[in-house]
Short mmCIF file of C-alpha atoms and ligand atoms in Angstrom, two decimals:
data_model
loop_
_atom_site.label_atom_id
_atom_site.label_comp_id
_atom_site.label_asym_id
_atom_site.label_seq_id
_atom_site.Cartn_x
_atom_site.Cartn_y
_atom_site.Cartn_z
CA MET R 332 -1.20 -1.85 -19.71
CA THR R 333 -4.75 -1.14 -18.53
CA GLU R 334 -5.79 -3.30 -15.63
CA ASN R 335 -8.95 -5.39 -15.55
CA THR R 336 -11.23 -3.50 -13.18
CA ALA R 337 -14.40 -5.55 -13.71
CA LEU R 338 -13.25 -8.39 -11.43
CA PRO R 339 -13.06 -8.12 -7.61
CA ARG R 340 -9.60 -6.99 -6.60
CA ILE R 341 -7.51 -9.23 -4.37
CA PHE R 342 -4.44 -8.08 -2.49
CA SER R 343 -2.18 -10.36 -0.51
CA GLY R 344 1.34 -10.16 0.83
CA ILE R 345 3.97 -12.67 1.82
CA GLN R 346 7.20 -12.12 3.71
CA PRO R 347 10.45 -12.65 1.79
CA SER R 348 11.50 -15.53 3.99
CA GLY R 349 13.27 -17.43 1.22
CA VAL R 350 12.15 -20.59 -0.51
CA PRO R 351 8.68 -21.58 0.76
CA THR R 352 7.92 -24.91 2.42
CA LEU R 353 5.27 -27.46 1.52
CA GLY R 354 3.29 -25.87 4.39
CA ASN R 355 3.38 -22.44 2.74
CA TYR R 356 2.43 -24.06 -0.55
CA LEU R 357 -0.61 -25.96 0.70
CA GLY R 358 -1.61 -23.31 3.26
CA ALA R 359 -1.22 -20.19 1.15
CA LEU R 360 0.39 -20.25 -2.30
CA ARG R 361 -1.85 -22.87 -3.86
CA ASN R 362 -4.87 -20.78 -2.80
CA TRP R 363 -3.34 -17.72 -4.39
CA VAL R 364 -2.82 -19.64 -7.61
CA ARG R 365 -6.45 -20.78 -7.62
CA LEU R 366 -7.80 -17.30 -6.81
CA GLN R 367 -6.28 -15.96 -10.01
CA GLU R 368 -9.36 -17.34 -11.76
CA GLY R 369 -12.17 -14.82 -11.36
CA HIS R 370 -10.18 -12.08 -9.60
CA ALA R 371 -7.77 -9.30 -10.46
CA CYS R 372 -4.89 -10.16 -8.12
CA ILE R 373 -2.09 -8.08 -6.69
CA PHE R 374 0.56 -10.17 -4.92
CA CYS R 375 3.29 -8.45 -2.97
CA VAL R 376 6.57 -9.64 -1.46
CA VAL R 377 6.56 -7.53 1.70
CA ASP R 378 10.15 -6.43 2.23
CA LEU R 379 9.06 -3.34 4.21
CA HIS R 380 7.35 -5.63 6.68
CA ALA R 381 10.40 -7.92 6.78
CA ILE R 382 12.71 -5.26 8.24
CA THR R 383 10.50 -4.84 11.31
CA VAL R 384 12.91 -7.49 12.61
CA TRP R 385 16.61 -7.51 11.70
CA GLN R 386 17.44 -8.74 8.19
CA GLU R 387 20.93 -9.17 6.87
CA PRO R 388 20.82 -6.95 3.74
CA ARG R 389 22.18 -9.44 1.22
CA ALA R 390 19.99 -12.20 2.58
CA LEU R 391 16.93 -9.94 2.33
CA ALA R 392 17.66 -9.23 -1.34
CA ALA R 393 18.26 -12.92 -2.10
CA GLN R 394 15.15 -14.02 -0.22
CA THR R 395 13.01 -11.46 -2.03
CA ARG R 396 14.14 -12.95 -5.36
CA GLU R 397 13.63 -16.50 -4.03
CA MET R 398 10.08 -15.79 -2.93
CA ALA R 399 9.24 -14.14 -6.26
CA ALA R 400 10.73 -17.06 -8.23
CA SER R 401 8.84 -19.58 -6.10
CA LEU R 402 5.56 -17.75 -6.58
CA ILE R 403 5.97 -17.72 -10.34
CA ALA R 404 7.04 -21.38 -10.35
CA CYS R 405 3.91 -22.30 -8.34
CA GLY R 406 1.74 -20.74 -11.00
CA ILE R 407 1.33 -17.04 -10.17
CA ASP R 408 1.04 -15.34 -13.55
CA PRO R 409 2.84 -11.98 -13.40
CA GLU R 410 1.41 -10.97 -16.77
CA ARG R 411 -2.30 -11.47 -16.11
CA HIS R 412 -1.93 -10.39 -12.48
CA ILE R 413 0.53 -8.17 -10.61
CA LEU R 414 3.57 -9.39 -8.66
CA PHE R 415 6.01 -6.91 -7.11
CA HIS R 416 8.13 -6.06 -4.09
CA GLN R 417 6.60 -3.67 -1.59
CA SER R 418 9.51 -1.24 -1.24
CA ALA R 419 9.31 -0.44 -4.97
CA VAL R 420 5.90 1.22 -4.61
CA ARG R 421 6.24 4.34 -2.44
CA ALA R 422 2.48 4.59 -1.92
CA HIS R 423 2.62 1.87 0.76
CA ALA R 424 4.87 3.84 3.11
CA GLN R 425 3.11 7.12 2.34
CA LEU R 426 -0.34 5.79 3.20
CA ALA R 427 1.05 3.91 6.20
CA TRP R 428 2.16 7.23 7.70
CA ILE R 429 -1.35 8.61 7.45
CA PHE R 430 -2.66 5.39 9.01
CA ASN R 431 -0.13 5.71 11.85
CA CYS R 432 -2.02 8.88 12.66
CA VAL R 433 -5.47 7.29 12.30
CA ALA R 434 -4.92 4.07 14.29
CA ARG R 435 -5.12 4.38 18.08
CA LEU R 436 -2.46 3.03 20.46
CA GLY R 437 -5.22 1.10 22.23
CA TRP R 438 -5.98 -0.77 19.03
CA LEU R 439 -2.36 -1.70 18.41
CA ASN R 440 -1.93 -2.77 22.02
CA ARG R 441 -4.42 -5.56 21.42
CA MET R 442 -2.48 -7.15 18.55
CA THR R 443 -1.46 -10.64 19.59
CA GLN R 444 1.17 -11.02 16.85
CA PHE R 445 3.12 -8.07 18.26
CA LYS R 446 3.06 -9.64 21.69
CA ASP R 447 4.27 -12.97 20.26
CA LYS R 448 6.98 -11.48 18.06
CA ALA R 449 8.24 -8.92 20.56
CA GLY R 450 8.45 -11.58 23.25
CA LYS R 451 9.56 -10.75 26.78
CA ASP R 452 11.80 -7.82 25.87
CA ARG R 453 9.13 -5.56 24.40
CA GLU R 454 11.23 -2.43 25.01
CA ALA R 455 13.77 -3.73 22.51
CA ALA R 456 11.27 -4.33 19.68
CA SER R 457 11.39 -1.91 16.75
CA ALA R 458 8.73 0.77 16.43
CA GLY R 459 8.11 -0.73 12.99
CA LEU R 460 7.08 -4.05 14.50
CA TYR R 461 4.51 -2.19 16.58
CA VAL R 462 2.94 -0.34 13.64
CA TYR R 463 3.24 -3.36 11.32
CA PRO R 464 -0.57 -3.72 11.06
CA ASN R 465 -0.93 -0.10 9.93
CA LEU R 466 1.41 -0.80 7.01
CA MET R 467 -0.58 -3.92 6.22
CA ALA R 468 -3.77 -1.85 6.13
CA ALA R 469 -2.04 0.57 3.77
CA ASP R 470 -0.93 -2.29 1.50
CA ILE R 471 -4.51 -3.31 0.94
CA LEU R 472 -6.32 0.03 1.00
CA ALA R 473 -3.85 1.75 -1.34
CA TYR R 474 -5.46 -0.41 -4.04
CA HIS R 475 -9.01 -0.27 -2.70
CA ALA R 476 -8.71 -4.06 -2.65
CA THR R 477 -11.75 -5.74 -1.11
CA ARG R 478 -10.68 -9.37 -0.77
CA VAL R 479 -7.64 -10.49 1.15
CA PRO R 480 -6.60 -14.14 1.41
CA VAL R 481 -4.60 -14.75 4.59
CA GLY R 482 -3.91 -17.43 7.19
CA ASP R 483 -6.08 -17.31 10.32
CA ASP R 484 -3.20 -15.73 12.28
CA GLN R 485 -3.68 -12.53 10.20
CA LYS R 486 -7.40 -12.14 10.85
CA GLN R 487 -6.90 -9.69 13.69
CA HIS R 488 -4.77 -7.46 11.46
CA LEU R 489 -7.56 -7.33 8.87
CA GLU R 490 -10.09 -6.33 11.52
CA LEU R 491 -7.74 -3.50 12.45
CA ALA R 492 -7.47 -2.50 8.78
CA ASN R 493 -11.26 -2.26 8.63
CA ASP R 494 -11.26 -0.14 11.80
CA ILE R 495 -8.68 2.18 10.23
CA ALA R 496 -10.68 2.48 6.99
CA GLN R 497 -13.84 3.29 8.93
CA LYS R 498 -12.20 5.85 11.19
CA PHE R 499 -10.57 7.55 8.20
CA ASN R 500 -13.93 7.72 6.40
CA HIS R 501 -15.62 9.00 9.55
CA ASP R 502 -12.98 11.57 10.51
CA TYR R 503 -12.79 13.07 7.03
CA GLY R 504 -16.50 12.72 6.34
CA VAL R 505 -16.05 10.59 3.23
CA ASP R 506 -16.85 7.14 1.92
CA PHE R 507 -13.42 6.61 0.45
CA PHE R 508 -11.92 3.36 1.73
CA PRO R 509 -13.99 0.20 1.12
CA ALA R 510 -14.61 -2.60 3.62
CA ILE R 511 -12.20 -5.52 3.35
CA GLU R 512 -13.43 -9.08 3.27
CA PRO R 513 -10.92 -11.58 4.68
CA LEU R 514 -10.67 -14.85 2.78
CA ILE R 515 -9.38 -16.99 5.62
CA MET R 516 -7.35 -19.96 4.46
CA GLY R 517 -8.34 -22.27 7.25
CA PRO R 518 -6.26 -24.42 9.56
CA ALA R 519 -7.65 -27.36 7.55
CA ALA R 520 -4.67 -26.85 5.27
CA ARG R 521 -2.14 -26.71 8.11
CA VAL R 522 0.90 -28.86 7.45
CA MET R 523 2.83 -30.03 10.51
CA SER R 524 6.53 -30.76 11.07
CA LEU R 525 7.76 -34.14 9.80
CA ARG R 526 9.60 -34.57 13.10
CA ASP R 527 6.77 -33.55 15.46
CA GLY R 528 3.13 -33.74 14.42
CA THR R 529 2.11 -31.14 17.01
CA LYS R 530 4.32 -28.34 15.61
CA LYS R 531 3.67 -26.34 12.42
CA MET R 532 6.03 -27.06 9.51
CA SER R 533 8.15 -23.92 9.52
CA LYS R 534 11.20 -22.35 7.90
CA SER R 535 12.42 -21.37 11.34
CA ASP R 536 12.60 -24.96 12.63
CA PRO R 537 16.30 -25.78 13.23
CA SER R 538 15.83 -29.27 11.77
CA GLU R 539 16.06 -29.40 7.98
CA GLN R 540 14.39 -32.85 8.24
CA SER R 541 11.24 -31.25 9.66
CA ARG R 542 10.21 -29.58 6.40
CA ILE R 543 10.03 -30.01 2.66
CA ASN R 544 11.25 -26.97 0.74
CA LEU R 545 9.95 -26.12 -2.71
CA THR R 546 13.50 -26.45 -4.09
CA ASP R 547 14.29 -29.86 -2.55
CA ASP R 548 15.34 -32.44 -5.13
CA ASN R 549 13.54 -35.75 -5.47
CA ASP R 550 16.04 -37.70 -3.34
CA ALA R 551 15.81 -35.19 -0.51
CA ILE R 552 12.01 -35.33 -0.57
CA ALA R 553 11.95 -39.14 -0.57
CA LEU R 554 14.46 -39.31 2.29
CA LYS R 555 12.63 -36.75 4.44
CA ILE R 556 9.34 -38.59 4.01
CA ARG R 557 10.91 -41.99 4.65
CA ARG R 558 12.41 -40.62 7.89
CA ALA R 559 9.26 -38.75 8.94
CA LYS R 560 8.19 -39.57 12.47
CA THR R 561 5.30 -42.06 12.73
CA ASP R 562 3.85 -44.39 15.31
CA PRO R 563 4.05 -48.21 15.15
CA ALA R 564 0.36 -48.94 14.34
CA PRO R 565 -0.76 -49.37 10.72
CA LEU R 566 -2.87 -46.67 9.03
CA PRO R 567 -6.52 -46.67 10.15
CA SER R 568 -9.27 -47.24 7.59
CA GLU R 569 -11.38 -44.29 8.75
CA PRO R 570 -10.64 -40.68 9.84
CA VAL R 571 -11.66 -41.28 13.51
CA GLY R 572 -8.69 -43.63 13.73
CA LEU R 573 -6.34 -40.64 13.28
CA GLU R 574 -7.36 -39.11 16.61
CA GLY R 575 -4.44 -38.85 19.01
CA ARG R 576 -2.03 -39.73 16.18
CA PRO R 577 -0.73 -36.32 15.03
CA GLU R 578 2.06 -37.68 12.80
CA ALA R 579 -0.25 -40.10 11.00
CA ARG R 580 -2.86 -37.37 10.63
CA ASN R 581 -0.26 -35.03 9.14
CA LEU R 582 1.02 -37.48 6.51
CA VAL R 583 -2.51 -38.45 5.51
CA GLY R 584 -3.45 -34.76 5.43
CA ILE R 585 -0.58 -33.95 3.07
CA TYR R 586 -1.59 -36.83 0.82
CA ALA R 587 -5.25 -35.73 0.81
CA ALA R 588 -4.36 -32.10 0.08
CA LEU R 589 -2.06 -32.94 -2.82
CA ALA R 590 -4.36 -35.58 -4.30
CA ASP R 591 -7.35 -33.23 -3.76
CA LEU R 592 -9.23 -36.05 -2.02
CA PRO R 593 -11.12 -36.21 1.27
CA THR R 594 -9.20 -37.89 4.11
CA ALA R 595 -11.77 -40.70 4.14
CA ALA R 596 -10.99 -41.54 0.51
CA VAL R 597 -7.25 -41.68 1.20
CA LEU R 598 -7.82 -43.98 4.18
CA ALA R 599 -10.26 -46.16 2.25
CA GLU R 600 -7.43 -46.84 -0.18
CA HIS R 601 -4.42 -46.99 2.17
CA GLY R 602 -5.97 -48.03 5.52
CA GLY R 603 -4.49 -51.17 7.03
CA LYS R 604 -1.12 -50.65 5.32
CA GLY R 605 2.03 -50.07 7.32
CA PHE R 606 3.73 -46.68 7.03
CA GLY R 607 6.50 -48.06 4.82
CA ALA R 608 4.15 -48.59 1.88
CA PHE R 609 2.17 -45.41 2.53
CA LYS R 610 5.33 -43.30 2.69
CA GLU R 611 6.40 -44.64 -0.70
CA ALA R 612 3.07 -43.56 -2.19
CA LEU R 613 3.23 -40.19 -0.43
CA ALA R 614 6.80 -39.52 -1.59
CA ALA R 615 5.79 -40.27 -5.18
CA LEU R 616 2.86 -37.88 -4.91
CA VAL R 617 4.88 -35.05 -3.33
CA ILE R 618 7.62 -35.47 -5.95
CA ALA R 619 5.09 -35.44 -8.80
CA HIS R 620 3.78 -32.09 -7.54
CA LEU R 621 6.98 -30.42 -6.44
CA ALA R 622 9.55 -31.58 -8.99
CA PRO R 623 8.25 -29.27 -11.75
CA ILE R 624 7.96 -26.36 -9.27
CA ALA R 625 11.50 -26.95 -7.98
CA ALA R 626 12.92 -27.17 -11.49
CA GLU R 627 11.18 -23.96 -12.53
CA THR R 628 12.27 -22.13 -9.36
CA ARG R 629 15.89 -23.11 -9.98
CA ARG R 630 15.64 -22.08 -13.62
CA LEU R 631 14.24 -18.66 -12.66
CA LEU R 632 16.83 -18.12 -9.92
CA ALA R 633 19.63 -18.73 -12.39
CA ASP R 634 18.81 -15.31 -13.88
CA PRO R 635 18.35 -12.89 -10.95
CA GLY R 636 18.19 -9.91 -13.32
CA ALA R 637 15.17 -11.37 -15.10
CA ILE R 638 13.27 -11.90 -11.83
CA GLU R 639 14.04 -8.35 -10.76
CA ALA R 640 12.77 -7.08 -14.11
CA VAL R 641 9.48 -8.96 -13.59
CA LEU R 642 9.13 -7.42 -10.11
CA ARG R 643 9.89 -3.91 -11.38
CA ALA R 644 7.34 -4.24 -14.17
CA GLY R 645 4.80 -5.36 -11.57
CA ALA R 646 5.75 -2.42 -9.35
CA SER R 647 5.10 0.14 -12.05
CA ARG R 648 1.67 -1.35 -12.77
CA ALA R 649 0.96 -1.44 -9.01
CA ALA R 650 2.03 2.18 -8.61
CA ALA R 651 -0.27 3.21 -11.45
CA ILE R 652 -3.19 1.94 -9.36
CA ALA R 653 -2.02 3.01 -5.90
CA ASP R 654 -0.59 6.48 -6.62
CA PRO R 655 -3.88 8.18 -7.54
CA ILE R 656 -5.66 6.54 -4.57
CA VAL R 657 -3.00 7.69 -2.11
CA ALA R 658 -2.89 11.15 -3.73
CA GLU R 659 -6.64 11.42 -3.13
CA ALA R 660 -6.22 10.29 0.49
CA GLU R 661 -3.58 13.01 0.92
CA ARG R 662 -5.89 15.61 -0.58
CA LEU R 663 -8.68 14.52 1.79
CA VAL R 664 -6.30 14.92 4.72
CA GLY R 665 -5.50 18.47 3.59
CA PHE R 666 -2.05 18.07 2.08
CA LEU R 667 -1.27 20.40 -0.83
CA ALA R 668 -0.80 18.64 -4.18
CA ARG R 669 2.59 16.94 -4.66
CA ALA R 670 3.40 17.90 -8.22
P1 AMP T 1768 4.99 -17.64 7.16
O1 AMP T 1768 6.15 -18.00 6.31
O2 AMP T 1768 4.91 -18.46 8.42
O3 AMP T 1768 4.87 -16.16 7.39
O4 AMP T 1768 3.67 -18.05 6.37
C1 AMP T 1768 3.32 -17.54 5.11
C2 AMP T 1768 1.96 -18.11 4.74
O5 AMP T 1768 2.02 -19.54 4.68
C3 AMP T 1768 0.86 -17.78 5.76
O6 AMP T 1768 -0.34 -17.50 5.06
C4 AMP T 1768 0.72 -19.03 6.59
O7 AMP T 1768 -0.59 -19.17 7.07
C5 AMP T 1768 1.09 -20.14 5.59
N1 AMP T 1768 1.78 -21.24 6.29
C6 AMP T 1768 3.00 -21.19 6.89
N2 AMP T 1768 3.34 -22.38 7.41
C7 AMP T 1768 2.30 -23.22 7.17
C8 AMP T 1768 2.04 -24.60 7.47
N3 AMP T 1768 2.90 -25.36 8.11
N4 AMP T 1768 0.86 -25.12 7.04
C9 AMP T 1768 -0.03 -24.36 6.37
N5 AMP T 1768 0.15 -23.06 6.06
C10 AMP T 1768 1.30 -22.48 6.44
N1 LIG T 1769 1.41 -9.91 7.53
C1 LIG T 1769 1.22 -10.92 6.51
C2 LIG T 1769 1.87 -12.25 6.98
O1 LIG T 1769 2.77 -12.22 7.78
C3 LIG T 1769 1.84 -10.51 5.18
C4 LIG T 1769 1.18 -9.27 4.65
C5 LIG T 1769 1.69 -8.01 4.60
C6 LIG T 1769 -0.12 -9.21 4.09
N2 LIG T 1769 0.82 -7.16 4.01
C7 LIG T 1769 -0.32 -7.84 3.70
C8 LIG T 1769 -1.12 -10.15 3.88
C9 LIG T 1769 -1.52 -7.42 3.13
C10 LIG T 1769 -2.33 -9.71 3.32
C11 LIG T 1769 -2.51 -8.37 2.95
O2 LIG T 1769 1.47 -13.30 6.51
#
């Protein structure tokens, strides 16, 4: 298959952390789905990044399939665009090695995500976790991708990727790697825990009640929303009334995001109601959106071989783009030709 090269090329990656939550959907996946219009997209399940912290091997394999199935069920089109798992395209690790030798320790030392993830016992963190941003730069630049949709927590990594691209170009006296433009998916779309409106909805929260998963059935969704934490006051009629009420703000925010309406419009309709009635309406809306996605995810996961075949087909198309770019980078560095 020849790839469409007339459209701007997007690259983005997501960790194989299993079935996504409603937070991942509204904060990231739905944007990916929308970006497919007008771009040539390459979407990657980043299993190489995942093993920077310990992963039980069978769980990693299962979660890679689950993430791929969820992406397809949400509307990622693996025919018109490219969807694959990172480890299947060798170019990522090959270019990452070169970038390990371009990036400076001082640059990596500034990365706040490493500090957060390594925690207090930094000596015990893997070397991979430390050079994680170099691999991320390689992911993008191996395709000469210029637009990268990410959450705001990844912005610093993209700045580092631009620094790496510039230093490579400067050191080798070329204009080879393009500048990357981050498409920051803002905190506007941040979904909070159903148990605590001040914490992000997350797969790592010990409480299953805190999140909605994209494979939850309708009863589970309705129950989680009915039990979601709220305060005793009725819903305000205007957005200012949500100040200091994180749980109310979160539920209204989810409603607004799914209905594609401004918060003010949601409150104009539902303001003054108690949470009982609003939660009924919200549950119906969430179910209307997620039930087809959950059904499709389950259908896809019933045939793991078919999902793997989709990922492998994506990987060979990805490699066809990345291999010549990485081969050229190697030539610029002074490596003799591979084959
Ligand atoms: P994670 O699973 O936390 O690595 O997140 C994967 C993607 O989903 C990132 O782009 C995050 O910014 C986004 N994301 C994760 N949790 C949420 C949330 N609660 N609300 C909005 N976006 C989220
Ligand atoms: N680090 C990103 C995250 O945790 C995932 C990722 C890996 C990525 N490689 C990428 C995102 C390249 C954008 C581009 O969310």
